[in-house]
Short mmCIF file of C-alpha atoms in Angstrom, two decimals:
data_model
loop_
_atom_site.label_atom_id
_atom_site.label_comp_id
_atom_site.label_asym_id
_atom_site.label_seq_id
_atom_site.Cartn_x
_atom_site.Cartn_y
_atom_site.Cartn_z
CA MET K 650 -18.37 -29.84 -0.13
CA ALA K 651 -19.00 -29.83 3.63
CA VAL K 652 -19.02 -33.65 3.65
CA LEU K 653 -15.81 -33.74 1.60
CA ASN K 654 -14.16 -31.24 3.95
CA SER K 655 -15.06 -33.36 7.01
CA LEU K 656 -13.84 -36.58 5.38
CA MET K 657 -10.55 -35.12 4.18
CA SER K 658 -9.94 -33.48 7.56
CA TRP K 659 -10.35 -36.83 9.31
CA LEU K 660 -8.05 -38.63 6.85
CA PHE K 661 -5.22 -36.14 7.18
CA LYS K 662 -5.44 -35.83 10.97
CA SER K 663 -4.84 -39.59 11.32
CA ARG K 664 -1.15 -38.93 10.63
CA ILE K 665 -0.65 -36.85 13.79
CA GLY K 666 0.07 -39.92 15.95
CA GLN K 667 3.00 -40.94 13.73
CA ILE K 668 4.39 -37.40 13.81
CA ASP K 669 4.22 -37.49 17.61
CA LYS K 670 6.16 -40.77 17.55
CA PHE K 671 9.20 -39.36 15.77
CA LYS K 672 9.03 -36.22 17.93
CA GLN K 673 9.22 -38.40 21.06
CA HIS K 674 11.80 -40.92 19.75
CA PRO K 675 13.92 -38.99 17.24
CA ILE K 676 17.21 -40.88 17.52
CA ALA K 677 15.58 -44.32 17.40
CA VAL K 678 13.65 -43.29 14.28
CA GLN K 679 16.83 -41.95 12.63
CA ASP K 680 18.69 -45.18 13.48
CA ALA K 681 15.94 -47.22 11.80
CA ILE K 682 16.04 -44.98 8.71
CA PHE K 683 19.84 -45.37 8.55
CA LYS K 684 19.62 -49.18 8.56
CA GLU K 685 16.90 -49.18 5.88
CA LEU K 686 18.96 -46.91 3.62
CA ILE K 687 22.12 -49.01 3.93
CA ALA K 688 20.13 -52.18 3.17
CA SER K 689 18.58 -50.52 0.08
CA GLY K 690 21.97 -49.38 -1.20
CA ARG K 691 23.94 -52.63 -0.83
CA GLU K 692 23.36 -53.96 -4.35
CA THR K 693 23.90 -50.62 -6.08
CA GLU K 694 27.08 -49.64 -7.86
CA PHE K 695 27.67 -46.94 -5.26
CA GLY K 696 27.04 -49.37 -2.41
CA LYS K 697 29.43 -52.00 -3.76
CA GLU K 698 32.12 -49.40 -4.39
CA HIS K 699 31.84 -48.18 -0.79
CA GLY K 700 31.49 -51.56 0.93
CA PHE K 701 27.89 -51.25 2.15
CA SER K 702 27.78 -54.99 2.83
CA GLU K 703 30.38 -54.42 5.56
CA ILE K 704 28.68 -51.44 7.20
CA ARG K 705 27.34 -52.40 10.63
CA SER K 706 27.32 -49.02 12.37
CA TYR K 707 27.31 -45.29 11.84
CA GLU K 708 31.06 -45.27 12.48
CA ASP K 709 31.56 -47.75 9.61
CA PHE K 710 29.48 -45.51 7.36
CA VAL K 711 31.60 -42.46 8.22
CA ASN K 712 34.82 -44.39 7.57
CA GLN K 713 33.74 -45.84 4.22
CA VAL K 714 31.65 -43.09 2.62
CA PRO K 715 33.16 -39.61 2.14
CA ILE K 716 30.95 -36.53 2.18
CA ARG K 717 30.40 -35.08 -1.30
CA ASN K 718 29.14 -31.93 -2.98
CA TYR K 719 27.30 -31.98 -6.30
CA ASP K 720 30.44 -31.82 -8.44
CA SER K 721 31.99 -34.91 -6.86
CA PHE K 722 28.64 -36.75 -6.88
CA LYS K 723 27.85 -35.81 -10.50
CA PRO K 724 29.58 -38.80 -12.22
CA PHE K 725 27.18 -41.19 -10.44
CA ILE K 726 24.17 -39.03 -11.29
CA ASP K 727 25.24 -38.75 -14.93
CA LYS K 728 25.54 -42.52 -15.20
CA ALA K 729 22.00 -42.91 -13.80
CA MET K 730 20.68 -40.24 -16.18
CA GLU K 731 22.23 -42.10 -19.11
CA GLY K 732 19.89 -44.99 -18.33
CA ASN K 733 22.03 -47.30 -16.19
CA ASP K 734 20.19 -49.14 -13.43
CA LEU K 735 21.33 -49.81 -9.86
CA VAL K 736 23.83 -46.97 -9.83
CA LEU K 737 22.54 -45.06 -6.79
CA TRP K 738 19.33 -46.83 -5.77
CA ASN K 739 17.82 -50.31 -5.94
CA THR K 740 14.76 -49.33 -8.01
CA GLU K 741 14.46 -47.59 -11.37
CA ILE K 742 14.95 -43.81 -11.30
CA GLU K 743 12.36 -42.24 -13.61
CA TRP K 744 12.74 -38.58 -12.63
CA PHE K 745 15.48 -36.02 -12.04
CA ALA K 746 14.75 -32.72 -10.31
CA LYS K 747 16.43 -29.83 -12.10
CA SER K 748 17.88 -27.26 -9.73
CA SER K 749 20.14 -24.39 -10.66
CA GLY K 750 20.74 -23.53 -7.03
CA THR K 751 21.73 -19.90 -6.63
CA THR K 752 25.49 -20.06 -6.82
CA SER K 753 26.10 -21.59 -10.22
CA SER K 754 24.77 -21.03 -13.71
CA ARG K 755 25.00 -24.77 -14.39
CA SER K 756 21.87 -26.81 -13.80
CA LYS K 757 21.98 -29.59 -11.26
CA TYR K 758 19.95 -32.79 -11.67
CA ILE K 759 18.90 -34.54 -8.45
CA PRO K 760 17.57 -38.13 -8.70
CA VAL K 761 13.95 -38.58 -7.60
CA THR K 762 13.01 -42.20 -6.92
CA HIS K 763 9.54 -43.66 -6.44
CA GLU K 764 10.41 -44.01 -2.75
CA SER K 765 11.47 -40.38 -2.35
CA LEU K 766 8.32 -39.19 -4.10
CA GLU K 767 5.97 -41.30 -1.99
CA GLU K 768 7.76 -41.44 1.37
CA CYS K 769 9.26 -37.96 1.38
CA HIS K 770 7.79 -35.32 -0.95
CA TYR K 771 4.19 -36.55 -0.88
CA LYS K 772 4.36 -37.42 2.79
CA GLY K 773 5.54 -33.86 3.42
CA GLY K 774 2.56 -32.44 1.60
CA LYS K 775 0.18 -34.67 3.54
CA ASP K 776 1.81 -33.83 6.87
CA MET K 777 1.68 -30.13 6.07
CA ILE K 778 -2.08 -30.40 5.75
CA ALA K 779 -2.38 -32.78 8.73
CA ILE K 780 -0.56 -30.34 11.01
CA TYR K 781 -2.55 -27.40 9.69
CA MET K 782 -5.88 -29.19 10.23
CA HIS K 783 -4.75 -30.26 13.70
CA ASN K 784 -3.87 -26.67 14.61
CA TYR K 785 -7.04 -25.23 13.06
CA PRO K 786 -9.87 -27.77 13.45
CA ASP K 787 -12.39 -25.20 12.19
CA SER K 788 -10.64 -25.04 8.80
CA ARG K 789 -12.73 -25.16 5.62
CA LEU K 790 -9.70 -25.97 3.48
CA PHE K 791 -11.40 -28.66 1.40
CA ALA K 792 -14.60 -26.68 0.86
CA GLY K 793 -12.83 -24.88 -1.98
CA LYS K 794 -9.79 -25.34 -4.19
CA SER K 795 -6.04 -25.24 -3.68
CA LEU K 796 -3.97 -23.01 -5.94
CA THR K 797 -0.44 -24.20 -6.70
CA ILE K 798 2.18 -22.67 -8.99
CA GLY K 799 4.11 -25.50 -10.62
CA GLY K 800 7.43 -25.51 -12.45
CA THR K 801 8.23 -26.95 -15.89
CA LEU K 802 9.25 -30.33 -17.31
CA GLU K 803 11.84 -31.24 -19.93
CA HIS K 804 13.51 -34.24 -21.52
CA ASN K 805 16.43 -35.92 -19.82
CA PRO K 806 19.39 -34.07 -21.43
CA LEU K 807 21.73 -37.08 -21.17
CA ASN K 808 19.23 -39.55 -22.61
CA PRO K 809 16.48 -37.70 -24.56
CA GLN K 810 15.04 -40.93 -25.96
CA GLY K 811 14.90 -42.66 -22.59
CA THR K 812 11.92 -42.92 -20.26
CA ALA K 813 13.40 -40.81 -17.46
CA ARG K 814 12.43 -37.13 -17.50
CA ALA K 815 13.54 -33.99 -15.69
CA GLY K 816 12.00 -30.79 -14.35
CA ASP K 817 11.58 -28.54 -11.32
CA ILE K 818 10.69 -30.60 -8.25
CA SER K 819 7.29 -28.87 -8.08
CA ALA K 820 6.61 -29.99 -11.66
CA VAL K 821 7.76 -33.55 -10.97
CA ILE K 822 5.45 -33.72 -7.95
CA MET K 823 2.53 -32.25 -9.90
CA GLU K 824 3.00 -34.59 -12.86
CA ASN K 825 2.76 -37.62 -10.55
CA LEU K 826 -0.22 -36.53 -8.45
CA PRO K 827 -3.19 -38.95 -8.40
CA PHE K 828 -6.04 -38.02 -10.75
CA TRP K 829 -8.46 -37.23 -7.91
CA SER K 830 -6.27 -34.37 -6.71
CA TYR K 831 -7.25 -32.29 -9.74
CA PHE K 832 -10.82 -32.10 -8.47
CA VAL K 833 -9.61 -30.04 -5.48
CA ARG K 834 -6.91 -27.92 -7.08
CA THR K 835 -6.55 -25.16 -9.67
CA PRO K 836 -5.38 -24.29 -12.36
CA SER K 837 -5.31 -27.21 -14.80
CA LYS K 838 -2.14 -29.29 -14.90
CA GLU K 839 -1.45 -28.13 -18.46
CA THR K 840 -1.45 -24.49 -17.36
CA ALA K 841 0.45 -25.11 -14.12
CA LEU K 842 3.28 -26.81 -16.05
CA MET K 843 3.60 -24.25 -18.86
CA GLY K 844 7.19 -23.24 -19.58
CA GLU K 845 6.93 -19.59 -20.58
CA TRP K 846 6.43 -17.81 -17.28
CA GLU K 847 4.87 -14.53 -18.36
CA ALA K 848 2.22 -16.31 -20.45
CA LYS K 849 1.80 -18.85 -17.65
CA ILE K 850 1.03 -16.20 -15.01
CA GLU K 851 -1.55 -14.60 -17.32
CA LYS K 852 -3.29 -17.92 -18.02
CA MET K 853 -3.13 -19.02 -14.38
CA ALA K 854 -4.77 -15.77 -13.30
CA ARG K 855 -7.59 -16.17 -15.81
CA GLU K 856 -8.23 -19.80 -14.86
CA THR K 857 -8.20 -19.24 -11.09
CA MET K 858 -9.79 -15.82 -10.62
CA ASP K 859 -13.37 -17.15 -10.67
CA GLU K 860 -12.68 -20.26 -8.55
CA ASP K 861 -13.35 -20.53 -4.81
CA VAL K 862 -9.71 -20.66 -3.70
CA THR K 863 -9.24 -21.55 -0.03
CA CYS K 864 -5.48 -22.11 0.06
CA MET K 865 -2.34 -21.34 -1.93
CA ALA K 866 1.05 -23.03 -2.06
CA GLY K 867 4.22 -21.75 -3.68
CA VAL K 868 7.18 -19.40 -3.63
CA PRO K 869 6.29 -15.94 -2.23
CA THR K 870 7.83 -14.02 -5.14
CA TRP K 871 5.82 -15.74 -7.89
CA THR K 872 2.68 -15.89 -5.78
CA ILE K 873 2.80 -12.10 -5.44
CA VAL K 874 3.09 -11.71 -9.22
CA LEU K 875 0.08 -13.99 -9.71
CA LEU K 876 -2.03 -12.19 -7.09
CA GLN K 877 -1.27 -8.83 -8.66
CA LYS K 878 -2.32 -10.15 -12.08
CA VAL K 879 -5.59 -11.49 -10.62
CA LEU K 880 -6.33 -8.11 -9.03
CA GLU K 881 -5.62 -6.38 -12.33
CA LEU K 882 -7.95 -8.66 -14.29
CA LYS K 883 -10.75 -8.54 -11.68
CA LYS K 884 -10.29 -4.80 -11.05
CA ALA K 885 -10.36 -5.60 -7.33
CA LYS K 886 -8.75 -3.72 -4.46
CA ASN K 887 -7.51 -6.82 -2.66
CA ILE K 888 -7.68 -10.60 -2.86
CA THR K 889 -10.42 -10.97 -0.26
CA GLU K 890 -12.79 -9.45 -2.85
CA VAL K 891 -11.83 -12.22 -5.28
CA TRP K 892 -11.39 -15.22 -2.95
CA PRO K 893 -13.35 -14.45 0.26
CA ASN K 894 -12.74 -17.95 1.64
CA LEU K 895 -8.95 -17.92 1.26
CA GLU K 896 -7.48 -18.95 4.62
CA VAL K 897 -3.84 -20.09 4.27
CA PHE K 898 -0.68 -19.72 2.22
CA PHE K 899 1.83 -22.59 2.42
CA HIS K 900 5.14 -21.04 1.40
CA GLY K 901 8.79 -22.00 1.03
CA ALA K 902 12.03 -21.60 -1.00
CA VAL K 903 12.77 -18.05 0.23
CA ALA K 904 12.39 -16.36 3.61
CA PHE K 905 8.90 -14.98 4.11
CA GLY K 906 9.78 -12.07 6.42
CA PRO K 907 10.63 -9.47 3.74
CA TYR K 908 7.32 -10.21 1.95
CA ARG K 909 5.02 -10.34 4.96
CA SER K 910 3.84 -6.73 4.80
CA LEU K 911 3.08 -6.96 1.08
CA PHE K 912 0.96 -10.08 1.61
CA LYS K 913 -0.96 -8.24 4.34
CA GLU K 914 -1.69 -5.47 1.85
CA LEU K 915 -2.80 -7.92 -0.84
CA ILE K 916 -4.80 -10.07 1.62
CA PRO K 917 -6.06 -7.79 4.42
CA SER K 918 -7.91 -10.54 6.27
CA GLU K 919 -7.61 -11.35 9.97
CA LYS K 920 -8.37 -14.99 9.27
CA MET K 921 -5.48 -15.36 6.78
CA ARG K 922 -2.77 -17.74 7.98
CA TYR K 923 0.78 -18.43 6.79
CA MET K 924 2.68 -21.68 7.17
CA GLU K 925 6.30 -22.27 6.12
CA THR K 926 7.70 -25.47 4.64
CA TYR K 927 11.20 -26.56 3.67
CA ASN K 928 10.86 -28.70 0.56
CA ALA K 929 13.90 -28.82 -1.73
CA SER K 930 14.76 -30.89 -4.80
CA GLU K 931 16.67 -33.23 -2.50
CA GLY K 932 13.83 -33.82 -0.04
CA PHE K 933 11.15 -32.47 2.27
CA PHE K 934 12.92 -31.48 5.48
CA GLY K 935 10.74 -29.27 7.66
CA ILE K 936 7.26 -27.92 8.42
CA GLN K 937 6.15 -25.09 10.68
CA ASP K 938 4.13 -27.03 13.25
CA GLN K 939 3.28 -24.36 15.85
CA LYS K 940 0.75 -21.57 15.44
CA ASP K 941 2.77 -19.01 17.38
CA SER K 942 6.31 -19.76 16.12
CA ASP K 943 8.06 -19.79 12.74
CA GLU K 944 10.40 -22.61 13.80
CA LEU K 945 10.36 -25.69 11.55
CA LEU K 946 9.90 -29.24 12.82
CA LEU K 947 12.62 -31.54 11.44
CA LEU K 948 10.91 -34.43 9.63
CA LEU K 949 12.58 -37.63 10.77
CA ASP K 950 10.68 -40.58 9.23
CA TYR K 951 10.93 -39.50 5.58
CA GLY K 952 13.71 -41.79 4.38
CA ILE K 953 16.36 -39.16 5.14
CA PHE K 954 19.32 -39.63 7.49
CA TYR K 955 20.72 -36.32 8.71
CA GLU K 956 24.28 -35.24 9.50
CA PHE K 957 25.69 -31.78 10.19
CA ILE K 958 28.91 -29.80 9.79
CA SER K 959 29.48 -26.78 12.01
CA MET K 960 30.11 -23.74 9.79
CA GLU K 961 33.20 -23.12 11.94
CA GLU K 962 34.55 -26.33 10.38
CA TRP K 963 33.25 -25.75 6.85
CA GLU K 964 36.55 -24.65 5.32
CA SER K 965 38.53 -27.39 7.07
CA GLU K 966 40.14 -30.06 4.90
CA ASN K 967 38.55 -32.77 7.06
CA PRO K 968 35.60 -31.15 8.84
CA GLU K 969 33.98 -32.95 11.76
CA VAL K 970 30.60 -34.35 10.72
CA ILE K 971 28.12 -35.16 13.48
CA PRO K 972 24.77 -37.01 13.63
CA LEU K 973 21.55 -35.47 14.88
CA ALA K 974 22.10 -36.59 18.50
CA GLN K 975 25.15 -34.30 18.82
CA VAL K 976 23.82 -30.99 17.51
CA GLU K 977 23.81 -27.92 19.75
CA LEU K 978 21.33 -25.06 19.92
CA ASP K 979 21.94 -21.75 18.11
CA LYS K 980 24.92 -23.07 16.19
CA ASN K 981 25.14 -22.65 12.42
CA TYR K 982 25.30 -26.06 10.68
CA ALA K 983 25.64 -27.11 7.06
CA LEU K 984 23.22 -29.90 6.20
CA VAL K 985 24.49 -33.32 5.00
CA ILE K 986 21.88 -35.85 3.87
CA THR K 987 21.60 -39.51 2.91
CA THR K 988 18.25 -40.20 1.25
CA ASN K 989 15.88 -42.69 -0.36
CA GLY K 990 16.48 -40.64 -3.51
CA GLY K 991 19.95 -42.18 -3.86
CA LEU K 992 22.01 -39.38 -2.29
CA TRP K 993 24.78 -40.54 0.04
CA ARG K 994 26.38 -38.09 2.53
CA TYR K 995 25.49 -35.26 0.19
CA LYS K 996 26.19 -31.62 1.09
CA ILE K 997 23.00 -29.87 0.07
CA GLY K 998 24.40 -26.36 0.53
CA ASP K 999 21.84 -25.07 3.05
CA THR K 1000 22.57 -24.04 6.63
CA VAL K 1001 20.32 -24.36 9.68
CA LYS K 1002 20.26 -23.39 13.36
CA PHE K 1003 18.50 -25.59 15.91
CA THR K 1004 16.15 -23.84 18.29
CA SER K 1005 15.04 -26.98 20.14
CA THR K 1006 16.12 -30.61 20.53
CA ALA K 1007 12.95 -31.92 22.19
CA PRO K 1008 11.56 -32.06 19.59
CA TYR K 1009 14.11 -31.09 16.96
CA ARG K 1010 13.11 -27.71 15.54
CA PHE K 1011 15.22 -25.32 13.51
CA ARG K 1012 15.36 -22.24 11.33
CA ILE K 1013 16.97 -22.02 7.90
CA SER K 1014 19.94 -19.67 8.28
CA GLY K 1015 21.19 -19.47 4.70
CA ARG K 1016 23.46 -21.13 2.17
CA THR K 1017 27.04 -22.34 2.56
CA LYS K 1018 28.03 -20.15 -0.41
CA HIS K 1019 25.65 -17.27 0.32
CA PHE K 1020 27.26 -15.02 2.87
CA ILE K 1021 29.48 -11.96 3.08
CA ASN K 1022 32.71 -12.48 4.95
CA ALA K 1023 35.10 -10.16 3.16
CA PHE K 1024 36.31 -8.52 6.39
CA GLY K 1025 35.55 -11.16 9.04
CA GLU K 1026 31.98 -9.93 9.51
CA GLU K 1027 30.36 -13.31 8.74
CA VAL K 1028 26.99 -11.94 7.63
CA ILE K 1029 24.65 -14.78 6.64
CA VAL K 1030 21.36 -14.65 4.75
CA GLU K 1031 19.34 -14.92 7.96
CA ASN K 1032 21.00 -11.72 9.27
CA ALA K 1033 20.34 -9.83 6.05
CA GLU K 1034 16.70 -10.85 5.87
CA LYS K 1035 16.02 -9.92 9.49
CA ALA K 1036 17.68 -6.51 9.09
CA ILE K 1037 15.87 -5.64 5.89
CA GLU K 1038 12.54 -6.78 7.35
CA PHE K 1039 13.14 -4.64 10.45
CA ALA K 1040 13.91 -1.53 8.38
CA ALA K 1041 10.98 -2.09 6.04
CA GLU K 1042 8.44 -2.46 8.84
CA ARG K 1043 9.50 0.78 10.47
CA THR K 1044 9.43 2.82 7.25
CA GLN K 1045 6.19 1.31 5.87
CA ALA K 1046 8.07 -0.22 2.94
CA THR K 1047 7.48 -3.52 1.18
CA ILE K 1048 10.33 -5.46 -0.43
CA ALA K 1049 10.22 -7.05 -3.87
CA ASN K 1050 13.81 -8.35 -3.99
CA PHE K 1051 17.37 -7.58 -2.96
CA THR K 1052 20.99 -8.65 -3.23
CA ALA K 1053 24.20 -7.50 -1.54
CA ALA K 1054 27.98 -7.87 -1.92
CA PRO K 1055 31.12 -6.35 -0.39
CA VAL K 1056 33.01 -3.26 -1.52
CA TYR K 1057 36.63 -4.31 -1.16
CA PHE K 1058 39.56 -2.14 -0.09
CA GLU K 1059 41.09 -0.21 -2.97
CA GLY K 1060 44.47 0.93 -1.66
CA SER K 1061 45.92 2.56 1.42
CA GLY K 1062 43.43 4.34 3.63
CA SER K 1063 40.34 2.96 1.88
CA LYS K 1064 37.49 1.37 3.79
CA GLY K 1065 35.29 -1.55 2.98
CA ALA K 1066 31.49 -1.55 2.87
CA HIS K 1067 28.49 -3.61 1.94
CA GLU K 1068 26.66 -2.59 -1.21
CA TRP K 1069 22.96 -3.39 -1.57
CA ILE K 1070 20.52 -3.26 -4.46
CA ILE K 1071 16.94 -3.25 -3.18
CA GLU K 1072 13.78 -3.29 -5.26
CA PHE K 1073 10.77 -2.03 -3.34
CA GLN K 1074 7.17 -2.86 -4.06
CA LYS K 1075 6.33 0.13 -1.89
CA ASP K 1076 9.04 2.73 -1.25
CA PRO K 1077 10.08 3.59 2.33
CA THR K 1078 8.62 6.76 3.80
CA ASP K 1079 12.17 7.93 4.48
CA PRO K 1080 14.93 6.19 2.43
CA LYS K 1081 17.72 7.57 4.62
CA GLU K 1082 16.00 6.27 7.74
CA PHE K 1083 15.55 2.88 6.06
CA ASN K 1084 19.30 2.75 5.36
CA ARG K 1085 20.13 3.72 8.94
CA LEU K 1086 17.77 1.14 10.43
CA LEU K 1087 19.06 -1.65 8.21
CA ASP K 1088 22.65 -0.95 9.26
CA GLU K 1089 21.71 -0.47 12.91
CA HIS K 1090 19.73 -3.72 13.16
CA LEU K 1091 22.42 -5.69 11.36
CA ARG K 1092 24.86 -4.44 13.99
CA GLU K 1093 22.47 -5.53 16.77
CA ILE K 1094 22.09 -9.09 15.53
CA ASN K 1095 25.66 -9.72 14.29
CA SER K 1096 28.47 -8.86 16.70
CA ASP K 1097 31.18 -9.48 14.07
CA TYR K 1098 29.59 -6.96 11.71
CA ASP K 1099 29.20 -4.52 14.59
CA ALA K 1100 32.88 -4.86 15.48
CA LYS K 1101 33.92 -4.09 11.91
CA ARG K 1102 31.52 -1.14 11.77
CA HIS K 1103 32.72 0.32 15.11
CA LYS K 1104 34.00 3.82 14.34
CA GLY K 1105 34.37 2.77 10.71
CA LEU K 1106 37.27 0.52 11.68
CA ALA K 1107 36.96 -1.75 8.64
CA LEU K 1108 33.47 -1.06 7.28
CA VAL K 1109 31.72 2.23 6.62
CA GLU K 1110 27.93 2.56 6.37
CA PRO K 1111 26.30 0.45 3.64
CA ILE K 1112 25.78 1.75 0.13
CA ILE K 1113 22.17 1.19 -0.90
CA HIS K 1114 20.74 1.50 -4.41
CA LEU K 1115 16.99 1.68 -5.00
CA ALA K 1116 16.26 -0.46 -8.05
CA PRO K 1117 13.48 0.36 -10.53
CA ARG K 1118 10.41 -1.88 -10.51
CA GLY K 1119 10.91 -5.16 -12.34
CA LEU K 1120 14.72 -4.97 -12.41
CA PHE K 1121 15.36 -8.33 -10.73
CA GLU K 1122 12.77 -10.06 -12.91
CA LYS K 1123 14.50 -8.63 -16.00
CA TRP K 1124 17.90 -9.77 -14.72
CA MET K 1125 16.66 -13.30 -14.04
CA ARG K 1126 15.04 -13.42 -17.50
CA ASN K 1127 18.31 -12.34 -19.15
CA ARG K 1128 20.09 -15.17 -17.32
CA GLY K 1129 17.47 -17.70 -18.46
CA LYS K 1130 16.39 -18.27 -14.85
CA LEU K 1131 12.92 -16.81 -14.70
CA GLY K 1132 10.41 -18.88 -12.72
CA GLY K 1133 10.50 -22.37 -11.24
CA GLN K 1134 12.98 -23.02 -8.44
CA HIS K 1135 15.28 -20.15 -9.47
CA LYS K 1136 15.92 -17.53 -6.80
CA VAL K 1137 17.78 -14.24 -6.61
CA PRO K 1138 21.06 -14.74 -4.67
CA ARG K 1139 20.72 -12.68 -1.49
CA LEU K 1140 24.38 -12.41 -0.54
CA SER K 1141 27.67 -13.09 -2.25
CA ASN K 1142 31.33 -12.58 -1.39
CA SER K 1143 31.86 -11.93 -5.11
CA ARG K 1144 30.64 -8.76 -6.85
CA GLU K 1145 29.72 -10.64 -10.05
CA TYR K 1146 25.93 -10.53 -9.61
CA LEU K 1147 25.93 -7.04 -8.14
CA GLU K 1148 27.96 -5.59 -11.01
CA GLU K 1149 25.68 -7.20 -13.59
CA ILE K 1150 22.62 -5.64 -11.98
CA LEU K 1151 24.29 -2.24 -11.55
CA ARG K 1152 25.12 -2.23 -15.27
CA MET K 1153 21.46 -2.94 -16.07
CA MET K 1154 20.41 0.00 -13.87
CA LYS K 1155 22.58 2.33 -16.00
CA GLU K 1156 21.23 1.09 -19.35
#
């Protein structure tokens, strides 16, 4: 295993030079990607309809191709799912990534081409390891096995007899991995792709608990459930007793901050490391590349051309869309992507803030539909997660899940508020102090919220409900959204989710 570890380390580190290239020449690399994408799309139905053969510049592209959300892009995707070729891309599309998002009960199906698998999703996984090995040359990552929680696969709902299939992006990636990868990972592919999540966690725990696991990759919420099941089966106090050589957790999909303290309890090891990635159904966009910062490096040579809409313009009828070269620091942008997966000026629904432009690094700030702005307070997911993490740390609490929504005015003299439902893995030492700290820190980091809270002008102190253990899991199960890429919506301007969960608490 020592020889294998040395060989794999050398192979992955060879990519560092190419990463340095796009860090040093970001705009030139993006220009080259843009030209390649336009050339690939010319003979497609979408390309012919939008005059790709006449596009000579970015300005032409902007003039001829409107930005689209999923609903307006769906007719093209449906046609591709029905088995028609050359609709969105110039090669056959054999996979569609199923994504419910967190704002709609309807499933979304994102095309996954051979090019997007190889040049984006797989490249992201390789670069994640390359950067990690570069930062930690003493790593023994390949001396043991990698544990990954996969999603599930299904037939293409619009063409069940066709060759194209659908599933969570993690399942699509896992299904297409080369055979040799299964010698260095656990559990078996059959177990990792099981559909029934409670049975899957049980079987995963039994298959992995006696392996020498050196790294894990997955969503924090489901990884916690798996680790707790392993501890239960092994009758161990913490994971270091089960996997003494575990050294890193590659995580994504939800913010890690609220879960950090719980992971430290489960894995009380000074050598344990955590590395964030931003890999969505639509593409692999970012990797944490610095040891001492949680900023994400924007990945620029992955077959993705990036554009941005300032959230100040989001509600405009014709919002200004800008390329990467024009972004400003600390400004909230909605992400627009054109990809080698056949997406053209597609509004993904995520928001980011740039922290650096040399190289381009950013933090995920939330979702375009996940915010509370009932009273002009403009609270985004990033604010909520920072505030709840701050309060939890200072009251020795650990968070399992949470959601929040506004309490609207109900007549003359009434005041608004934010109402939270929080499920703790470990309760705060002082619940009232937790509530105070959450409100106080939210005021510190969001001046609009602070202005509305000033002397109770528009908002009174938040209403916080402590949820019983397992409530959010039960709610997700009832909605048919347990496991995979499904996530609890953190914030909403509507009370729909909150009211559903409150009713469950009273049952």
